[in-house]
Amino acid sequence: MIYFCPTPIGNLEDITLRTLNVLKSVDIICCEDTRNSIKLLNNFDIKKRLIAYHKFNERQKVDELIELSEKNDIAIISDAGMPGISDPGFILMKELIDRDIKFEVLPGSTASILALLYSGFSTDHFFFYGFLDSKRSKRLKELEDLKELKFPIIFYEAPHRILETLEDMREVFGSREISISRELTKMFEEHIRGSIDEILEMDLTLKGEFVIVVDGYEAEEVEVNIKAELEKKVATGMKMSQAIKEVAKEFGLKKNDVYKVSLEDE
């Protein structure tokens, strides 16, 4: 059997009894980073054969792990959280399904749900996105595609990119309400809530893993004379391309719709 076992995202006491029993009973444990996982395993006095299984080799390891599972019980763990969610595991799961091989996924802690609950936003419906693209052009396109979702969106982000991502969110979403959770379940756990503008003015601690929850889009019933607004901005010396961008952002409109209006009577 292959077991996909979630591990604590910070506090080691969050591991489940079932996960501990599985980790103690299997023959092999596949780790995203053996150096990190050994700390968890040592804490619970678990000594097993370890295999490195990470995003750089997970596709190549599929056949090997399936072959090993014919005579061994195997546990798949990541550095923190649920394997397969923004961590290695999904490729193997999909292959097991395609080959009609039984496997088990154990329940456990996940940063996305914790951050959503700490945000105070509606939990009736929500959208988990995970990590945005590291390239800004692609990241902006992703945000544009998500702009008009009417329910909270959950993102993961690394500390070295958090400020760039918030700037991009402000450009696409405007100064929408967001919640940022950092170092969940750890000693320096922190939750910051407010508008994107307000948070960008703060002195953020750029350490640890971040979860950003953006509140859903709410369309405002505002009548806008797009043509007149464009003319006002152009009259100040602004280029039409920039005027289109500014009007779209200011009134929460699609840039393509504003662009179409700019072409009228030309």
CSV table of C-alpha atoms in Angstrom, one decimal:
chain,number,residue,atom,x,y,z
A,1,MET,CA,0.0,0.0,0.0
A,2,ILE,CA,1.0,3.6,-0.7
A,3,TYR,CA,-0.1,6.1,2.0
A,4,PHE,CA,-0.1,9.9,1.4
A,5,CYS,CA,0.4,11.3,4.9
A,6,PRO,CA,0.0,15.0,5.8
A,7,THR,CA,2.6,16.4,8.2
A,8,PRO,CA,2.3,19.4,10.6
A,9,ILE,CA,2.7,22.8,9.0
A,10,GLY,CA,4.5,24.0,12.1
A,11,ASN,CA,3.5,22.7,15.5
A,12,LEU,CA,4.6,19.0,15.7
A,13,GLU,CA,1.7,18.2,18.0
A,14,ASP,CA,-0.7,18.7,15.0
A,15,ILE,CA,0.2,15.3,13.6
A,16,THR,CA,-2.6,12.8,13.8
A,17,LEU,CA,-2.5,9.5,15.7
A,18,ARG,CA,-3.4,7.7,12.4
A,19,THR,CA,-0.5,9.3,10.6
A,20,LEU,CA,1.9,8.4,13.4
A,21,ASN,CA,0.7,4.8,13.3
A,22,VAL,CA,1.2,4.6,9.5
A,23,LEU,CA,4.7,6.1,9.6
A,24,LYS,CA,5.7,3.6,12.3
A,25,SER,CA,4.3,0.7,10.4
A,26,VAL,CA,5.5,1.3,6.8
A,27,ASP,CA,8.7,-0.1,5.4
A,28,ILE,CA,9.7,3.1,3.4
A,29,ILE,CA,9.1,6.8,3.8
A,30,CYS,CA,9.4,9.1,0.8
A,31,CYS,CA,10.4,12.6,1.9
A,32,GLU,CA,10.4,15.9,0.0
A,33,ASP,CA,13.6,16.8,1.8
A,34,THR,CA,15.1,14.1,4.0
A,35,ARG,CA,17.0,16.7,6.1
A,36,ASN,CA,13.7,18.3,7.1
A,37,SER,CA,11.7,15.1,7.5
A,38,ILE,CA,14.3,13.4,9.8
A,39,LYS,CA,13.6,16.1,12.4
A,40,LEU,CA,9.9,15.1,12.5
A,41,LEU,CA,10.7,11.4,12.4
A,42,ASN,CA,13.3,11.6,15.2
A,43,ASN,CA,10.9,13.6,17.3
A,44,PHE,CA,8.5,10.6,17.3
A,45,ASP,CA,11.4,8.0,17.4
A,46,ILE,CA,10.5,6.7,13.9
A,47,LYS,CA,13.4,5.1,12.0
A,48,LYS,CA,12.7,3.9,8.5
A,49,ARG,CA,14.4,3.7,5.1
A,50,LEU,CA,14.1,7.1,3.6
A,51,ILE,CA,13.8,8.0,-0.1
A,52,ALA,CA,14.1,11.5,-1.5
A,53,TYR,CA,10.9,12.3,-3.5
A,54,HIS,CA,10.6,15.9,-4.6
A,55,LYS,CA,9.4,18.1,-7.5
A,56,PHE,CA,12.7,17.5,-9.4
A,57,ASN,CA,12.4,13.7,-9.5
A,58,GLU,CA,8.8,12.8,-8.8
A,59,ARG,CA,8.0,11.9,-12.4
A,60,GLN,CA,11.0,9.7,-12.7
A,61,LYS,CA,10.3,8.0,-9.4
A,62,VAL,CA,6.8,6.8,-10.3
A,63,ASP,CA,7.6,3.4,-11.7
A,64,GLU,CA,10.2,2.7,-9.0
A,65,LEU,CA,7.8,3.5,-6.2
A,66,ILE,CA,5.0,1.5,-7.7
A,67,GLU,CA,7.3,-1.5,-8.1
A,68,LEU,CA,8.5,-1.1,-4.5
A,69,SER,CA,4.9,-0.9,-3.3
A,70,GLU,CA,4.3,-4.5,-4.6
A,71,LYS,CA,6.3,-5.8,-1.6
A,72,ASN,CA,6.5,-2.8,0.7
A,73,ASP,CA,4.2,-0.4,2.5
A,74,ILE,CA,5.2,3.2,1.6
A,75,ALA,CA,4.4,6.5,3.1
A,76,ILE,CA,4.7,9.7,1.1
A,77,ILE,CA,5.2,12.9,3.1
A,78,SER,CA,6.2,16.5,2.2
A,79,ASP,CA,8.1,19.0,4.3
A,80,ALA,CA,4.8,20.3,5.7
A,81,GLY,CA,1.1,19.9,4.9
A,82,MET,CA,-0.7,17.6,2.4
A,83,PRO,CA,1.3,15.8,-0.3
A,84,GLY,CA,-0.1,16.7,-3.7
A,85,ILE,CA,-1.3,20.2,-2.7
A,86,SER,CA,1.5,22.6,-3.8
A,87,ASP,CA,3.9,19.7,-3.0
A,88,PRO,CA,5.0,16.5,-4.7
A,89,GLY,CA,2.4,13.7,-4.7
A,90,PHE,CA,-0.2,14.4,-7.4
A,91,ILE,CA,1.7,12.8,-10.3
A,92,LEU,CA,2.0,9.6,-8.4
A,93,MET,CA,-1.6,9.7,-7.3
A,94,LYS,CA,-2.8,10.2,-10.9
A,95,GLU,CA,-0.6,7.3,-12.1
A,96,LEU,CA,-2.0,5.0,-9.4
A,97,ILE,CA,-5.5,5.9,-10.4
A,98,ASP,CA,-4.7,5.3,-14.1
A,99,ARG,CA,-3.3,1.9,-13.3
A,100,ASP,CA,-6.2,1.1,-11.0
A,101,ILE,CA,-3.9,0.6,-8.0
A,102,LYS,CA,-5.4,1.3,-4.5
A,103,PHE,CA,-3.8,3.9,-2.3
A,104,GLU,CA,-4.9,5.9,0.8
A,105,VAL,CA,-4.8,9.6,1.5
A,106,LEU,CA,-4.8,10.5,5.2
A,107,PRO,CA,-6.5,13.7,6.5
A,108,GLY,CA,-4.5,16.3,8.3
A,109,SER,CA,-3.6,20.0,8.7
A,110,THR,CA,-3.5,22.4,5.7
A,111,ALA,CA,-2.5,26.0,5.7
A,112,SER,CA,-5.2,27.2,3.3
A,113,ILE,CA,-8.2,26.4,5.4
A,114,LEU,CA,-6.6,27.8,8.6
A,115,ALA,CA,-5.8,31.1,6.8
A,116,LEU,CA,-9.3,31.3,5.4
A,117,LEU,CA,-10.9,31.0,8.8
A,118,TYR,CA,-8.5,33.5,10.3
A,119,SER,CA,-9.4,36.0,7.5
A,120,GLY,CA,-13.0,36.5,8.6
A,121,PHE,CA,-14.2,36.3,5.0
A,122,SER,CA,-17.2,34.2,4.0
A,123,THR,CA,-16.5,30.5,4.0
A,124,ASP,CA,-19.7,29.5,2.1
A,125,HIS,CA,-17.7,29.3,-1.1
A,126,PHE,CA,-14.0,29.9,-1.7
A,127,PHE,CA,-11.3,29.3,-4.3
A,128,PHE,CA,-7.9,27.8,-3.6
A,129,TYR,CA,-5.3,28.9,-6.2
A,130,GLY,CA,-1.9,28.2,-4.5
A,131,PHE,CA,1.2,29.7,-5.9
A,132,LEU,CA,1.1,32.3,-8.6
A,133,ASP,CA,3.7,32.2,-11.4
A,134,SER,CA,7.1,33.6,-10.6
A,135,LYS,CA,7.2,35.6,-13.8
A,136,ARG,CA,5.4,38.9,-13.5
A,137,SER,CA,3.8,38.9,-16.9
A,138,LYS,CA,2.2,35.5,-16.3
A,139,ARG,CA,1.3,36.4,-12.7
A,140,LEU,CA,-0.6,39.5,-13.8
A,141,LYS,CA,-2.5,37.4,-16.4
A,142,GLU,CA,-3.4,34.9,-13.7
A,143,LEU,CA,-4.7,37.7,-11.4
A,144,GLU,CA,-6.7,39.2,-14.3
A,145,ASP,CA,-8.4,35.8,-14.8
A,146,LEU,CA,-9.3,35.7,-11.1
A,147,LYS,CA,-10.3,39.4,-10.8
A,148,GLU,CA,-14.1,39.0,-10.8
A,149,LEU,CA,-14.5,35.9,-8.7
A,150,LYS,CA,-17.2,36.7,-6.1
A,151,PHE,CA,-15.7,34.6,-3.3
A,152,PRO,CA,-12.4,34.6,-1.3
A,153,ILE,CA,-9.3,33.4,-3.2
A,154,ILE,CA,-6.5,31.7,-1.3
A,155,PHE,CA,-2.9,32.1,-2.4
A,156,TYR,CA,0.5,30.8,-1.2
A,157,GLU,CA,3.6,33.0,-1.5
A,158,ALA,CA,7.2,32.9,-0.6
A,159,PRO,CA,8.8,35.6,1.5
A,160,HIS,CA,11.1,36.9,-1.2
A,161,ARG,CA,8.2,37.6,-3.5
A,162,ILE,CA,5.4,38.7,-1.1
A,163,LEU,CA,5.8,42.4,-1.8
A,164,GLU,CA,5.9,42.1,-5.6
A,165,THR,CA,2.8,39.9,-5.4
A,166,LEU,CA,0.9,42.4,-3.3
A,167,GLU,CA,1.9,45.2,-5.7
A,168,ASP,CA,0.5,43.2,-8.6
A,169,MET,CA,-2.7,42.4,-6.7
A,170,ARG,CA,-3.2,46.1,-6.1
A,171,GLU,CA,-2.7,46.8,-9.8
A,172,VAL,CA,-5.3,44.2,-10.8
A,173,PHE,CA,-7.7,44.0,-7.9
A,174,GLY,CA,-7.5,47.6,-6.7
A,175,SER,CA,-7.2,48.1,-2.9
A,176,ARG,CA,-9.4,45.1,-2.0
A,177,GLU,CA,-9.6,43.7,1.5
A,178,ILE,CA,-7.1,40.9,2.2
A,179,SER,CA,-5.8,38.8,5.1
A,180,ILE,CA,-2.2,37.6,5.3
A,181,SER,CA,-1.3,34.7,7.6
A,182,ARG,CA,2.4,34.0,8.3
A,183,GLU,CA,4.1,31.1,10.1
A,184,LEU,CA,0.9,29.3,10.9
A,185,THR,CA,0.9,27.1,14.0
A,186,LYS,CA,4.5,28.3,14.8
A,187,MET,CA,5.9,30.5,17.6
A,188,PHE,CA,5.8,33.7,15.5
A,189,GLU,CA,2.4,33.1,13.9
A,190,GLU,CA,0.9,36.4,12.6
A,191,HIS,CA,-2.3,37.6,11.0
A,192,ILE,CA,-2.6,40.9,9.2
A,193,ARG,CA,-5.9,42.2,7.9
A,194,GLY,CA,-6.8,45.3,5.9
A,195,SER,CA,-6.9,46.8,2.4
A,196,ILE,CA,-4.0,46.0,0.1
A,197,ASP,CA,-3.0,49.7,0.3
A,198,GLU,CA,-2.9,49.6,4.1
A,199,ILE,CA,-0.9,46.5,4.2
A,200,LEU,CA,1.7,47.7,1.7
A,201,GLU,CA,2.3,50.7,4.0
A,202,MET,CA,3.2,48.4,6.9
A,203,ASP,CA,6.6,47.1,7.8
A,204,LEU,CA,6.0,43.5,7.0
A,205,THR,CA,8.3,40.8,8.4
A,206,LEU,CA,9.5,39.0,5.3
A,207,LYS,CA,10.2,35.6,6.9
A,208,GLY,CA,8.3,32.3,6.8
A,209,GLU,CA,5.6,31.0,4.5
A,210,PHE,CA,2.7,33.3,3.6
A,211,VAL,CA,-0.9,32.6,2.9
A,212,ILE,CA,-2.9,35.5,1.3
A,213,VAL,CA,-6.7,35.5,1.3
A,214,VAL,CA,-8.3,38.0,-1.0
A,215,ASP,CA,-11.9,38.9,-0.4
A,216,GLY,CA,-14.3,38.3,-3.3
A,217,TYR,CA,-15.2,40.8,-6.0
A,218,GLU,CA,-18.2,43.0,-5.5
A,219,ALA,CA,-19.4,44.9,-8.5
A,220,GLU,CA,-20.4,48.5,-7.7
A,221,GLU,CA,-23.5,50.0,-9.3
A,222,VAL,CA,-21.8,53.0,-10.7
A,223,GLU,CA,-22.6,54.8,-14.0
A,224,VAL,CA,-19.4,55.8,-15.7
A,225,ASN,CA,-19.0,57.9,-18.8
A,226,ILE,CA,-15.9,56.1,-20.0
A,227,LYS,CA,-15.3,58.4,-22.9
A,228,ALA,CA,-15.4,61.5,-20.7
A,229,GLU,CA,-13.1,59.9,-18.1
A,230,LEU,CA,-10.6,59.0,-20.8
A,231,GLU,CA,-10.7,62.5,-22.2
A,232,LYS,CA,-10.1,64.0,-18.8
A,233,LYS,CA,-7.0,61.9,-18.3
A,234,VAL,CA,-5.6,62.5,-21.8
A,235,ALA,CA,-6.2,66.3,-21.3
A,236,THR,CA,-3.7,66.1,-18.4
A,237,GLY,CA,-1.0,64.8,-20.8
A,238,MET,CA,-1.5,61.1,-20.1
A,239,LYS,CA,-1.1,58.7,-23.0
A,240,MET,CA,-4.2,56.9,-24.0
A,241,SER,CA,-2.8,53.5,-23.1
A,242,GLN,CA,-2.2,54.7,-19.6
A,243,ALA,CA,-5.5,56.4,-19.4
A,244,ILE,CA,-7.3,53.2,-20.3
A,245,LYS,CA,-5.4,51.4,-17.6
A,246,GLU,CA,-6.2,54.1,-15.0
A,247,VAL,CA,-9.9,54.3,-15.8
A,248,ALA,CA,-10.3,50.5,-15.7
A,249,LYS,CA,-8.6,50.3,-12.3
A,250,GLU,CA,-10.4,53.4,-10.9
A,251,PHE,CA,-13.9,52.1,-11.8
A,252,GLY,CA,-13.3,48.4,-11.6
A,253,LEU,CA,-13.8,47.8,-15.3
A,254,LYS,CA,-12.3,45.4,-17.7
A,255,LYS,CA,-9.4,47.1,-19.7
A,256,ASN,CA,-10.6,45.5,-22.9
A,257,ASP,CA,-14.0,47.2,-22.5
A,258,VAL,CA,-12.4,50.6,-21.8
A,259,TYR,CA,-10.2,50.1,-24.8
A,260,LYS,CA,-13.2,49.4,-27.1
A,261,VAL,CA,-14.7,52.7,-25.9
A,262,SER,CA,-11.5,54.5,-26.7
A,263,LEU,CA,-11.7,53.4,-30.3
A,264,GLU,CA,-15.2,54.8,-30.8
A,265,ASP,CA,-15.5,57.8,-33.2
A,266,GLU,CA,-12.0,57.3,-34.4
